XYZ file of C-alpha atoms in Angstrom:
548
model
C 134.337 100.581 97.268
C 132.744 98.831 100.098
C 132.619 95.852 97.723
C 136.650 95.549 98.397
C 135.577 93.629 101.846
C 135.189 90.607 99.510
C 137.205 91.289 96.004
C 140.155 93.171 97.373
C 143.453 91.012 95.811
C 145.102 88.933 97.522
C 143.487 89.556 100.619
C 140.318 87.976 99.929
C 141.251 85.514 97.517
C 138.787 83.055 99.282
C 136.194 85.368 98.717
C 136.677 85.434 94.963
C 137.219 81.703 94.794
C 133.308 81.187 95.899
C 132.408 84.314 93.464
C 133.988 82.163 90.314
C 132.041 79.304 90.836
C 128.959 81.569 90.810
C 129.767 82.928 87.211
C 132.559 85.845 87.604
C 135.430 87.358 85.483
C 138.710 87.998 86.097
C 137.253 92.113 85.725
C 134.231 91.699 87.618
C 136.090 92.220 90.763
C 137.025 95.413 90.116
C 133.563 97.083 89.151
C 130.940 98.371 91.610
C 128.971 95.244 93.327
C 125.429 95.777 92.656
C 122.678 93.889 94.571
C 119.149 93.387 92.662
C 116.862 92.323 95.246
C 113.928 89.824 93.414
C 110.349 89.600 94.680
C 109.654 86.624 92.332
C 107.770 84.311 92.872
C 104.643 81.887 91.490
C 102.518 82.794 94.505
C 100.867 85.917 92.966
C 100.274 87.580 89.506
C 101.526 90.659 91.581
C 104.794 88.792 91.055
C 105.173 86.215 88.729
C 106.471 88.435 85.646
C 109.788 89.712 88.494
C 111.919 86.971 87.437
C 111.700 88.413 83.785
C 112.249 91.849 85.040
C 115.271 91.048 87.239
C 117.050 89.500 84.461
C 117.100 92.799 82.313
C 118.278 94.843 85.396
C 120.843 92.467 85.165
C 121.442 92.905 81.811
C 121.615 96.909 82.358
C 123.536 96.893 85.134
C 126.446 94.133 83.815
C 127.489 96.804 81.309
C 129.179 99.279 83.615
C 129.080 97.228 87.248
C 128.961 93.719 88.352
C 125.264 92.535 88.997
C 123.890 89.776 91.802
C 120.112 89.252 91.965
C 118.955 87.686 95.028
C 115.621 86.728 95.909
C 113.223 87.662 99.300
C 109.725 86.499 99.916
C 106.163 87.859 99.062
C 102.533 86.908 100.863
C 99.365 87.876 98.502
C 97.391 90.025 100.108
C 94.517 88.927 97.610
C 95.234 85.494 98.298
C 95.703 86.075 101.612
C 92.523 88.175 102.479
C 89.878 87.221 104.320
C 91.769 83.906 106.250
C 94.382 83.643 108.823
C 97.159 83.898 106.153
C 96.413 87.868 106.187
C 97.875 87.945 109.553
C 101.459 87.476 107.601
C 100.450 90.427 105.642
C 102.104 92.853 107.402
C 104.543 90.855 108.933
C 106.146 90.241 105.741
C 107.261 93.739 105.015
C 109.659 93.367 107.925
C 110.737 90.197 106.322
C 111.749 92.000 103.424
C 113.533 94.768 104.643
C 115.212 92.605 106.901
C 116.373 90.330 104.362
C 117.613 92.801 102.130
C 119.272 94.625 105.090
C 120.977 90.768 106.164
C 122.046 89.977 102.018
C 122.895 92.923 101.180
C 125.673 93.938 104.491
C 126.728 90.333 104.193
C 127.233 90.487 100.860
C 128.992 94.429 100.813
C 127.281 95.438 98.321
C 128.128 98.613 96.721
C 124.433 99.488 95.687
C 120.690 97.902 95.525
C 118.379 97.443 92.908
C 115.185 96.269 94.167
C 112.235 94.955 92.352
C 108.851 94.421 94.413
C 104.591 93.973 93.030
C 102.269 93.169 95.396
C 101.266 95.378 98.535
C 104.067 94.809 101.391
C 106.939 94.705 98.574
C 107.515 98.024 97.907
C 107.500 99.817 101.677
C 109.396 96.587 102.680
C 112.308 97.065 99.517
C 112.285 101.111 100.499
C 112.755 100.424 104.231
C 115.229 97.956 103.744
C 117.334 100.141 101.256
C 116.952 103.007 103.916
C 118.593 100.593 106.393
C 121.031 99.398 104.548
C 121.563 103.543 103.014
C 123.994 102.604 100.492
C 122.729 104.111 96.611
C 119.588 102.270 95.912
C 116.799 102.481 93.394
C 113.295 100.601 93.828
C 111.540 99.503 90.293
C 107.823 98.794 90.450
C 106.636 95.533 88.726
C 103.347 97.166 87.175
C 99.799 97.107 86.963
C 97.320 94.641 86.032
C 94.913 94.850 83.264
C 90.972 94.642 83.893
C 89.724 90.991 83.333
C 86.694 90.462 81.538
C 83.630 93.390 81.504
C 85.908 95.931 83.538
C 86.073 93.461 86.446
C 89.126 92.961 89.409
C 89.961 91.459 92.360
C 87.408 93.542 94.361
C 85.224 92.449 91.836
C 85.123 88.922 92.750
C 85.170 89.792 96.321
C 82.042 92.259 96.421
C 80.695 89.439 94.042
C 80.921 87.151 97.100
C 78.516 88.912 99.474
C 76.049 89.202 96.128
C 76.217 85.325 95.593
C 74.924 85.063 99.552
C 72.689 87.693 99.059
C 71.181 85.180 96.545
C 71.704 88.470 94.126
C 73.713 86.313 91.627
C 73.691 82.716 91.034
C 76.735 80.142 91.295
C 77.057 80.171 87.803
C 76.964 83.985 87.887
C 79.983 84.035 90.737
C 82.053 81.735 88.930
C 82.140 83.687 85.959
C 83.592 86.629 87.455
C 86.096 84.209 89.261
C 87.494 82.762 86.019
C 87.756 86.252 83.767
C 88.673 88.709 86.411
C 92.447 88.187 86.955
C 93.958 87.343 83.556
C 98.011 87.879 82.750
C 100.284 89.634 85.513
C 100.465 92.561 87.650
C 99.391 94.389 90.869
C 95.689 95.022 91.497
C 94.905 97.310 88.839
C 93.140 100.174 90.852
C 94.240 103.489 93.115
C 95.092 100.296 95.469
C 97.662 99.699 97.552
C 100.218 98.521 95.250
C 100.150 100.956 93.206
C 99.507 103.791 95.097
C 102.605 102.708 96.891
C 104.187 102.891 93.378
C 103.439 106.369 93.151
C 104.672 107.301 96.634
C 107.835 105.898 95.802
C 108.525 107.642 92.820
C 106.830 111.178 94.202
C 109.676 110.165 97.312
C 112.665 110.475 94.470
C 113.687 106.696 95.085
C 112.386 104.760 91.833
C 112.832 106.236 88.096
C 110.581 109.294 86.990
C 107.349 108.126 84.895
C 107.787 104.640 86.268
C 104.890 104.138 88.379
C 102.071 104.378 86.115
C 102.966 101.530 84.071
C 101.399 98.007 82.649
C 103.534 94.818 83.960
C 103.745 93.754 80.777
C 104.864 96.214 78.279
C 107.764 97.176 76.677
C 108.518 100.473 78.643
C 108.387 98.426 82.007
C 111.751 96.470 80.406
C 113.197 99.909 79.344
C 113.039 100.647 82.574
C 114.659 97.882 84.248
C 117.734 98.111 81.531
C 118.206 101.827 82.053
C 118.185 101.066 85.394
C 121.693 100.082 84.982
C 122.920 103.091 83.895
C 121.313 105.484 86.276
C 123.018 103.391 89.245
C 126.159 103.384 88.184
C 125.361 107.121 88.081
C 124.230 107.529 91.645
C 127.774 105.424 92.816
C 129.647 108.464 91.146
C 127.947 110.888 93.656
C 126.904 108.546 96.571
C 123.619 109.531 96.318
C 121.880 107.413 98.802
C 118.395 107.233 100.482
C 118.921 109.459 103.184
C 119.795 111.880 100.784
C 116.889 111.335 98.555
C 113.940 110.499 100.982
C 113.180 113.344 103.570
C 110.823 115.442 105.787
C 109.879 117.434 102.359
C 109.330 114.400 100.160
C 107.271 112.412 102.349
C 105.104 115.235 102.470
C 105.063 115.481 98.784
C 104.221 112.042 98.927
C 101.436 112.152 101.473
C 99.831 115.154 99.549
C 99.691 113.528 96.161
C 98.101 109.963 97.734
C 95.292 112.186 99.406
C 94.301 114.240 96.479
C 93.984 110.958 94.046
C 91.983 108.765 97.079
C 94.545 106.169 97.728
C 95.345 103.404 99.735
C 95.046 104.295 104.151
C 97.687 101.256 103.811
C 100.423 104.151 102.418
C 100.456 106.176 105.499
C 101.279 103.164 107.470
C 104.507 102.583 105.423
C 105.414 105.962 105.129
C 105.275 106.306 109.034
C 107.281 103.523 109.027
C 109.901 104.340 106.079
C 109.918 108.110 108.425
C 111.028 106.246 111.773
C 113.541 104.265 110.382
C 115.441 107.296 108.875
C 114.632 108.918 111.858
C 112.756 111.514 110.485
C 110.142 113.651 112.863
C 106.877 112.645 110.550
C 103.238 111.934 112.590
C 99.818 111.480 112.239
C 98.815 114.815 113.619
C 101.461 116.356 110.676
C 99.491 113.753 108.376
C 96.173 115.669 109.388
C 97.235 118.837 109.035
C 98.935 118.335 105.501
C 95.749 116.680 104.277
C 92.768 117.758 105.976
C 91.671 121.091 103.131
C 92.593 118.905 100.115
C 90.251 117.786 97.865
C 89.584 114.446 96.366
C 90.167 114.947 92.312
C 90.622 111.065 91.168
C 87.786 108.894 90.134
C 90.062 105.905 90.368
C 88.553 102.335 91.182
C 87.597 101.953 94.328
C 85.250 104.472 94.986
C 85.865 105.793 91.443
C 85.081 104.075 87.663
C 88.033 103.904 86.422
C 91.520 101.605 86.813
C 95.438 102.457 86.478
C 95.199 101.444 82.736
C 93.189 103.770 82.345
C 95.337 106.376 83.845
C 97.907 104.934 81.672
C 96.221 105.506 78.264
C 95.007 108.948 79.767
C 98.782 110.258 79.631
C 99.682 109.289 82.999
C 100.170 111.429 85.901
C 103.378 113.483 84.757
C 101.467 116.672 84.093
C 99.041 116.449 86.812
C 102.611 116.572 88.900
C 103.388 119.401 87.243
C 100.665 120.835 87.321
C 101.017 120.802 91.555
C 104.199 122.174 91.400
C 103.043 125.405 89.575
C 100.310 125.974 91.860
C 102.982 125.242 94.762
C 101.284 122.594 96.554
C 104.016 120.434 95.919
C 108.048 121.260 97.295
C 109.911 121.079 93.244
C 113.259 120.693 94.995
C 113.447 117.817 96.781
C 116.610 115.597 95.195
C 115.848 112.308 92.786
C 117.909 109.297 92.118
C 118.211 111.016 89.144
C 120.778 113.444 90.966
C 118.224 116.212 89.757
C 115.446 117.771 91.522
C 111.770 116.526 91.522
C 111.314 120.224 89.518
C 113.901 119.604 87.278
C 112.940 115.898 86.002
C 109.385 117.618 85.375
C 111.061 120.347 83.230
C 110.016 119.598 79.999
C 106.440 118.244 80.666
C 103.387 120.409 79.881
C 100.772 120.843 82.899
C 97.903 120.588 81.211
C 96.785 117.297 82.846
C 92.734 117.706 82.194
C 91.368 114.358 81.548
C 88.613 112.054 83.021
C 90.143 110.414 85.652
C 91.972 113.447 87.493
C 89.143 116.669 87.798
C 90.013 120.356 88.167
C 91.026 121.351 92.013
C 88.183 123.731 91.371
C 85.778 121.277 89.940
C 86.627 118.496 92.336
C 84.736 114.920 92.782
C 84.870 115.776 96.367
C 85.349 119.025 97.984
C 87.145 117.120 101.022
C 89.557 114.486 101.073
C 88.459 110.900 101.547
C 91.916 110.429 103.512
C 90.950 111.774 107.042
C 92.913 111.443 109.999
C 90.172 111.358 113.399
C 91.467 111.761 117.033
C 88.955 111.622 120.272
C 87.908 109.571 123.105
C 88.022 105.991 120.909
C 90.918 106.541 119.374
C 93.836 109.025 121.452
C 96.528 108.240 118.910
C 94.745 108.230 116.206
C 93.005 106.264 113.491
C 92.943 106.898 109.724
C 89.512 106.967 107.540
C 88.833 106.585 104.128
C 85.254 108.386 103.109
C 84.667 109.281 99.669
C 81.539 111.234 100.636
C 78.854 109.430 98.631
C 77.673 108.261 101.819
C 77.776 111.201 103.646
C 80.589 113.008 105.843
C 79.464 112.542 109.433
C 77.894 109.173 110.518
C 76.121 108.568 113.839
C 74.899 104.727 115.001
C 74.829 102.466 117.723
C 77.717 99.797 117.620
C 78.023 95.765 117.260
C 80.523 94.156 118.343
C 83.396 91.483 117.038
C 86.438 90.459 118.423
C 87.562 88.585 115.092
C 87.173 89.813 111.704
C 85.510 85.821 110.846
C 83.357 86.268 113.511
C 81.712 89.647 111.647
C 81.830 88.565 107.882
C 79.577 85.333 109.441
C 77.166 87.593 110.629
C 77.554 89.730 108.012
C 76.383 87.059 105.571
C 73.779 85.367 107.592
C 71.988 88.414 109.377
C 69.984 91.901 108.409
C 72.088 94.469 109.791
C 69.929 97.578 110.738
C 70.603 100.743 109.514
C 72.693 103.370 111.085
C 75.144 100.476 112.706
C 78.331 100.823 113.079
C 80.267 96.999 112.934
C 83.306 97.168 115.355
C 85.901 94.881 114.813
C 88.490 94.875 117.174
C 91.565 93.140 118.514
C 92.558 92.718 115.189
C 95.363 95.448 115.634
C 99.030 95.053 114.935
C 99.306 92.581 118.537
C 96.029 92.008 118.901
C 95.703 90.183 115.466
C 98.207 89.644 115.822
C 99.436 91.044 112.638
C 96.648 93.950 112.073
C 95.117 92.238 108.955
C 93.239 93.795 106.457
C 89.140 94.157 106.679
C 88.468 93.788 102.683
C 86.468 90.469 103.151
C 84.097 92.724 105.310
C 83.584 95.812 103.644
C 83.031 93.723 100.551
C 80.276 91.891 101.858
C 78.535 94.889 102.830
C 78.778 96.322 99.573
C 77.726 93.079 98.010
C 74.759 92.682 99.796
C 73.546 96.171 99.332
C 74.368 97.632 103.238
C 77.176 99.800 102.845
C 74.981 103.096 102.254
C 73.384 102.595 106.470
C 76.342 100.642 107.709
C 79.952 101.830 108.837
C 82.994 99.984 109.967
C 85.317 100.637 112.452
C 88.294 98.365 113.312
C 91.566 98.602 115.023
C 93.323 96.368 111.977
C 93.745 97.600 108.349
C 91.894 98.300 105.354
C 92.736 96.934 101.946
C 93.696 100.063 99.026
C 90.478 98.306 97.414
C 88.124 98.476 100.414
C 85.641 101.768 100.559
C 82.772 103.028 102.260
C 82.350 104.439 105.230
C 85.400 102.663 107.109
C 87.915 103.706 109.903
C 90.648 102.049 110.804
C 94.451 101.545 112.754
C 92.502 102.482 115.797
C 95.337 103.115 118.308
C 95.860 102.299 120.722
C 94.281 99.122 120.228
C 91.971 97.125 121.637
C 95.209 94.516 122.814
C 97.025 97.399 124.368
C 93.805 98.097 126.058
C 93.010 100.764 124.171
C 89.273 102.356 124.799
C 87.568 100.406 121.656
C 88.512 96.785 123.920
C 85.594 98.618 126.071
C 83.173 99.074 123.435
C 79.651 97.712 124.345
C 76.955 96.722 122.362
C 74.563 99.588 121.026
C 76.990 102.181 122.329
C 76.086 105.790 120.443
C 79.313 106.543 118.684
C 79.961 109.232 116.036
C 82.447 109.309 113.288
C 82.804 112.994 112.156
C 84.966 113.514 109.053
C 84.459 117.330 108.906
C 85.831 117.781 112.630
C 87.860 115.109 112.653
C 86.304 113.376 115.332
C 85.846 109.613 116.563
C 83.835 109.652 119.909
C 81.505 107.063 121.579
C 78.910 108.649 123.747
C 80.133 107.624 127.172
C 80.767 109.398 130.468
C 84.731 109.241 131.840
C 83.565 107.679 135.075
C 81.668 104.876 133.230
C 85.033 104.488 130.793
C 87.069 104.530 133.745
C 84.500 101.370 135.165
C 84.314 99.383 132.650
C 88.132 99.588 132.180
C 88.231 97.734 135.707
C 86.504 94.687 134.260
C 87.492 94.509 130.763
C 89.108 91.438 129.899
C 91.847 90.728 126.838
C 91.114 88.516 124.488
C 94.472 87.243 123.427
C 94.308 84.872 120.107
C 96.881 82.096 119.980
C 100.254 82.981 118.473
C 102.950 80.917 117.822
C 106.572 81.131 115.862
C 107.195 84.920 114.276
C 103.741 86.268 114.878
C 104.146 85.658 118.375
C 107.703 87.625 117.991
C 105.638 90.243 115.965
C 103.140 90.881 118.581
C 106.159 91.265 120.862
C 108.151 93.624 119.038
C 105.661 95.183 116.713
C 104.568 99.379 117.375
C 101.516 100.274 117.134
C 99.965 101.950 114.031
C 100.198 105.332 114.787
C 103.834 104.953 114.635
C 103.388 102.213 111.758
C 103.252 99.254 113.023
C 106.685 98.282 112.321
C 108.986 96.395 114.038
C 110.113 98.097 117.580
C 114.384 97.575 116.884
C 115.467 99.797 119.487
C-alpha cells in the first residue's frame, strides 16, 4: 500500500503518533488510506450541503478502509459573475487540482474520494485525481430546485437588464431576487455544473445514475455511503484514472454534451482533463465529432425546462442506452465500476421518449448548438453556442470593448442597432486575465429585448446559462495579439455556423497594417492572477495551467 510511507510499524512510528491525536485505531493503520477531498463551504448553495455529504462518504468508506476528508476551496461563479471576482473563476480549478494533487502525495494516500458543486469543482477534482492517478471516484453534490414561478439564477440576471429597460419595476426585480435561489445545489439547468456532472459520469469516473440527481435527497446520501464500498473495490484491481478516462470516453463525453445543448465551459475542461493525461484530444477532433449532431434537449437555457425536471422525467439512463444501440456512443469504455459503460447500462430499457429529450429524427434542432468556427478571427479556434432560434449564420458590423464592464454599461444605457455584433476582447485567459465569463452581458441583451439583432463575440468565456447568438474562447486572443486585438469599429464580420466559419471582412495587407500599430492593453495584475497570466495556455488547449 502506498499508505505504508506513513503507517508502516516501527518505521514510522512518528507518523502514527500525529495520526492518533487526529482520531485513529490501533487497526486503522493497516487498512487502505482513503482521501475524501471536501468542496464545502458557506460561500455558495452550490456547496453548502458538501459538509453533510462528506461525512457519509466517511461513514461508507470507514467500514472496509480508513477515511480522511480534507477540504479545498470554491469561488461562485454566480456570485462571482459580472465583477472582478470572475477573474478567479477559472483560476480556481487549478487551485483545486493542485491542492488535491499537494494533500493527497503528502499525505500517501491510497485512493481519493472527491466531492465538488459549483462550476470549476468538478474539472478541478477530475484533473487533480488524474494527476495524482491513484483509484479515485468524483461524487457530484446535485442540483438545485427552481425557486419561486420556475425562476433561477439566470432568472434574476436577465431580470436585471429588464429592471433598466424600465420593463419591470424595483419591486418587480426584488421579487425574483428573494424566491429564485431557495435550499442547496448547483444551478439547476443544462449549465455548467451539471453538465459537467454528466461528463464525468459518461467519462466512467463518478458512480452510474449519479449525475442527474437533487442535492438534497435521499439517493444523493446513498450514493456517498456506497461510495465506500465501490472504492475499496477499485483498490482490489488498481483501477485508476488513466485506466478509466481515455481517447474513447472523452469522446463519449463530448458527444452526449452536444446532443443535450450544454455548457461551451465543458470543452474547456475536457481539453484540459485530455492534456494532463496526455491524451491527443483537439478542437478540430471536437468539430468533427460534433458538427452533424443534432440538438434533442429542451433544457433551460435555450430550452423550458430544468434538471429536476429531467429528474422526475426518469433521468437520462435510457436516453444513454438508447445511444449505445444506435452506436453513436463506444459501450466499452471501462467504469469505476470495473465494468464497461455497456455493461452498467445492461439492464436499463431504451425507451427514453419524454419531453425534455426529442427523437434524433424529430429533433428541436436539426444542428447542434455546440459549433466549433475556425477562420481569419479566430486561427485556433473559438467555440459557439447557437440554438438556432435566431438564425444559423449572422452578418453585422462590430463594436468594440476592451472590458466586459465597459460593454454591459453601454449595454444598459444605449440602443444598440440591429445586426451588431458586441466584441469583447482582452478578456481571454491572460488578457483578463483569467478569461471570465460574459453572462452579465448576454443577460442584459436578453433582458432588454436585443438578443434576436445582436450577437456577441468575445475572447473570454460564456456561462452554461448564457445563450443567444454568442462565440467565444477566441484564440489566440486578443493579449497574445491575436487578430480580434485588431478589430475596428463597424468592421463587416460574419459568424457562419453551417460552415463553420468566423471571418471579418478585411484584406491581409490591411491585417498585416494595422498589426504594426496595434497596441496591448494590459489590465493590472497582481499576486496569482499575475502568475496565471504567466503560466496559463490558451483556450484552445484549455486554458490550463502551462506545467511543463
Amino acid at each position: 500500500m502506498k499508505s505504508n510511507l506513513i503507517t508502516k510499524w516501527p518505521e514510522k512510528a512518528a507518523n502514527r503518533s500525529m495520526l492518533r491525536a487526529v482520531g485513529y485505531k490501533q487497526e486503522d493503520f493497516n487498512k487502505f488510506q482513503i482521501g475524501i477531498a471536501s468542496t464545502w463551504s458557506n460561500i455558495t448553495p452550490c456547496n453548502n450541503h458538501i459538509n453533510i455529504l462528506s461525512k457519509a462518504v466517511e461513514y461508507g468508506v470507514n467500514k472496509l478502509s480508513k477515511a480522511t476528508i480534507f477540504n479545498t476551496i470554491t469561488v461562485s461563479d454566480g456570485i462571482s459573475n459580472g465583477n472582478y471576482g470572475m477573474k478567479y473563476s477559472l483560476l480556481s480549478r487549478e487551485i483545486i487540482s493542485s491542492s488535491i494533487e499537494t494533500v493527497c502525495n503528502a499525505q500517501s494516500f491510497d485512493g481519493i474520494i472527491s466531492i465538488g458543486g459549483c462550476d470549476k469543482n468538478i474539472p478541478g477534482c477530475i484533473i487533480g485525481m488524474c494527476r495524482v492517478n491513484i483509484p479515485s471516484i468524483f461524487i457530484y453534490g446535485g442540483t438545485i430546485l427552481p425557486g419561486k414561478n420556475r425562476t433561477d439564477i439566470v432568472t434574476v440576471f436577465e431580470s436585471l437588464g429588464k429592471y433598466f429597460a424600465k420593463k419591470i419595476s424595483n419591486k418587480e426585480l426584488l421579487e425574483v431576487e428573494k424566491h429564485s435561489i431557495i435550499g442547496s445545489g448547483s444551478c439547476s439547468g443544462m449549465y455548467t455544473a451539471n453538465s459537467m456532472a454528466i461528463v464525468a459520469e459518461i467519462l466512467g469516473i463518478s458512480i452510474p445514475n449519479s449525475s442527474i440527481q437533487n442535492a438534497q435527497s435521499v439517493n444523493k446520501i446513498i450514493n456517498c455511503i456506497n461510495s465506500g464500498k465501490l472504492m475499496f473495490d477499485l483498490l482490489k484491481i488498481n483501477l485508476k484514472p488513466s485506466d478509466i478516462i481515455t481517447l474513447e470516453s472523452l469522446k463519449n463525453a463530448i458527444k452526449v454534451i452536444s446532443l443535450l445543448g450544454g455548457s461551451t465551459n465543458c470543452i474547456l475542461h475536457l481539453l484540459s482533463i485530455a492534456k494532463t493525461l496526455k491524451i491527443d484530444f483537439f478542437l478540430k477532433d471536437i468539430k468533427n465529432l460534433t458538427n452533424n449532431l443534432p440538438t434533442i434537449s429542451d433544457l433551460k437555457p435555450s430550452g423550458k425546462f430544468f434538471i429536476s425536471d429531467l429528474i422526475n422525467s426518469g433521468g437520462i439512463q435510457k436516453f444513454l442506452k438508447f445511444l449505445l444501440e444506435i452506436g453513436i456512443l463506444n459501450g466499452d469504455c471501462i467504469t469505476i465500476t470495473g465494468n464497461t459503460f455497456k455493461n452498467n447500462l445492461k439492464f436499463v430499457k431504451s425507451n427514453y421518449k419524454n419531453n425534455l429529450l426529442k427523437c434524433l429524427n424529430f429533433p428541436i434542432k436539426k444542428t447542434n448548438q455546440i459549433k466549433i468556427l475556425f477562420g481569419n478571427l479566430s486561427k485556433k479556434g473559438c467555440i459557439a453556442k447557437i440554438s438556432g432560434k435566431d438564425g444559423e449564420i449572422f452578418l453585422g458590423k462590430s463594436i468594440i470593448f476592451n472590458s466586459e464592464e465597459e460593454s454591459v454599461e453601454f449595454i444598459y444605457k444605449n440602443k444598440i442597432l440591429n445586426k451588431t455584433i458586441i466584441v469583447i476582447r482582452f478578456e481571454g485567459p491572460k488578457g483578463g486575465p483569467g478569461m471570465r465569463e460574459m453572462l452579465t452581458p448576454t443577460s442584459a441583451l436578453i433582458g432588454i429585448g436585443a438578443v434576436k439583432n445582436i450577437a456577441l463575440i468575445t475572447d473570454g468565456r460564456f456561462s452554461g446559462g448564457s445563450h443567444g447568438f454568442v462565440v467565444g474562447h477566441i484564440s489566440p486572443e486578443a493579449y497574445e495579439k491575436g487578430e480580434i486585438s485588431i478589430v475596428n469599429n463597424n468592421d463587416l464580420i460574419i459568424i457562419d455556423s453551417i460552415n463553420n466559419k468566423l471571418i471579418f471582412f478585411i484584406n491581409e495587407f490591411k491585417i498585416e497594417t494595422r498589426k504594426k500599430f496595434s497596441y496591448n492593453y494590459k489590465k493590472i495584475a497582481f499576486g496569482i492572477l499575475n502568475l496565471y497570466r504567466k503560466m496559463s495556455l490558451d483556450s484552445s488547449h484549455g486554458s490550463g495551467i502551462n506545467y511543463e
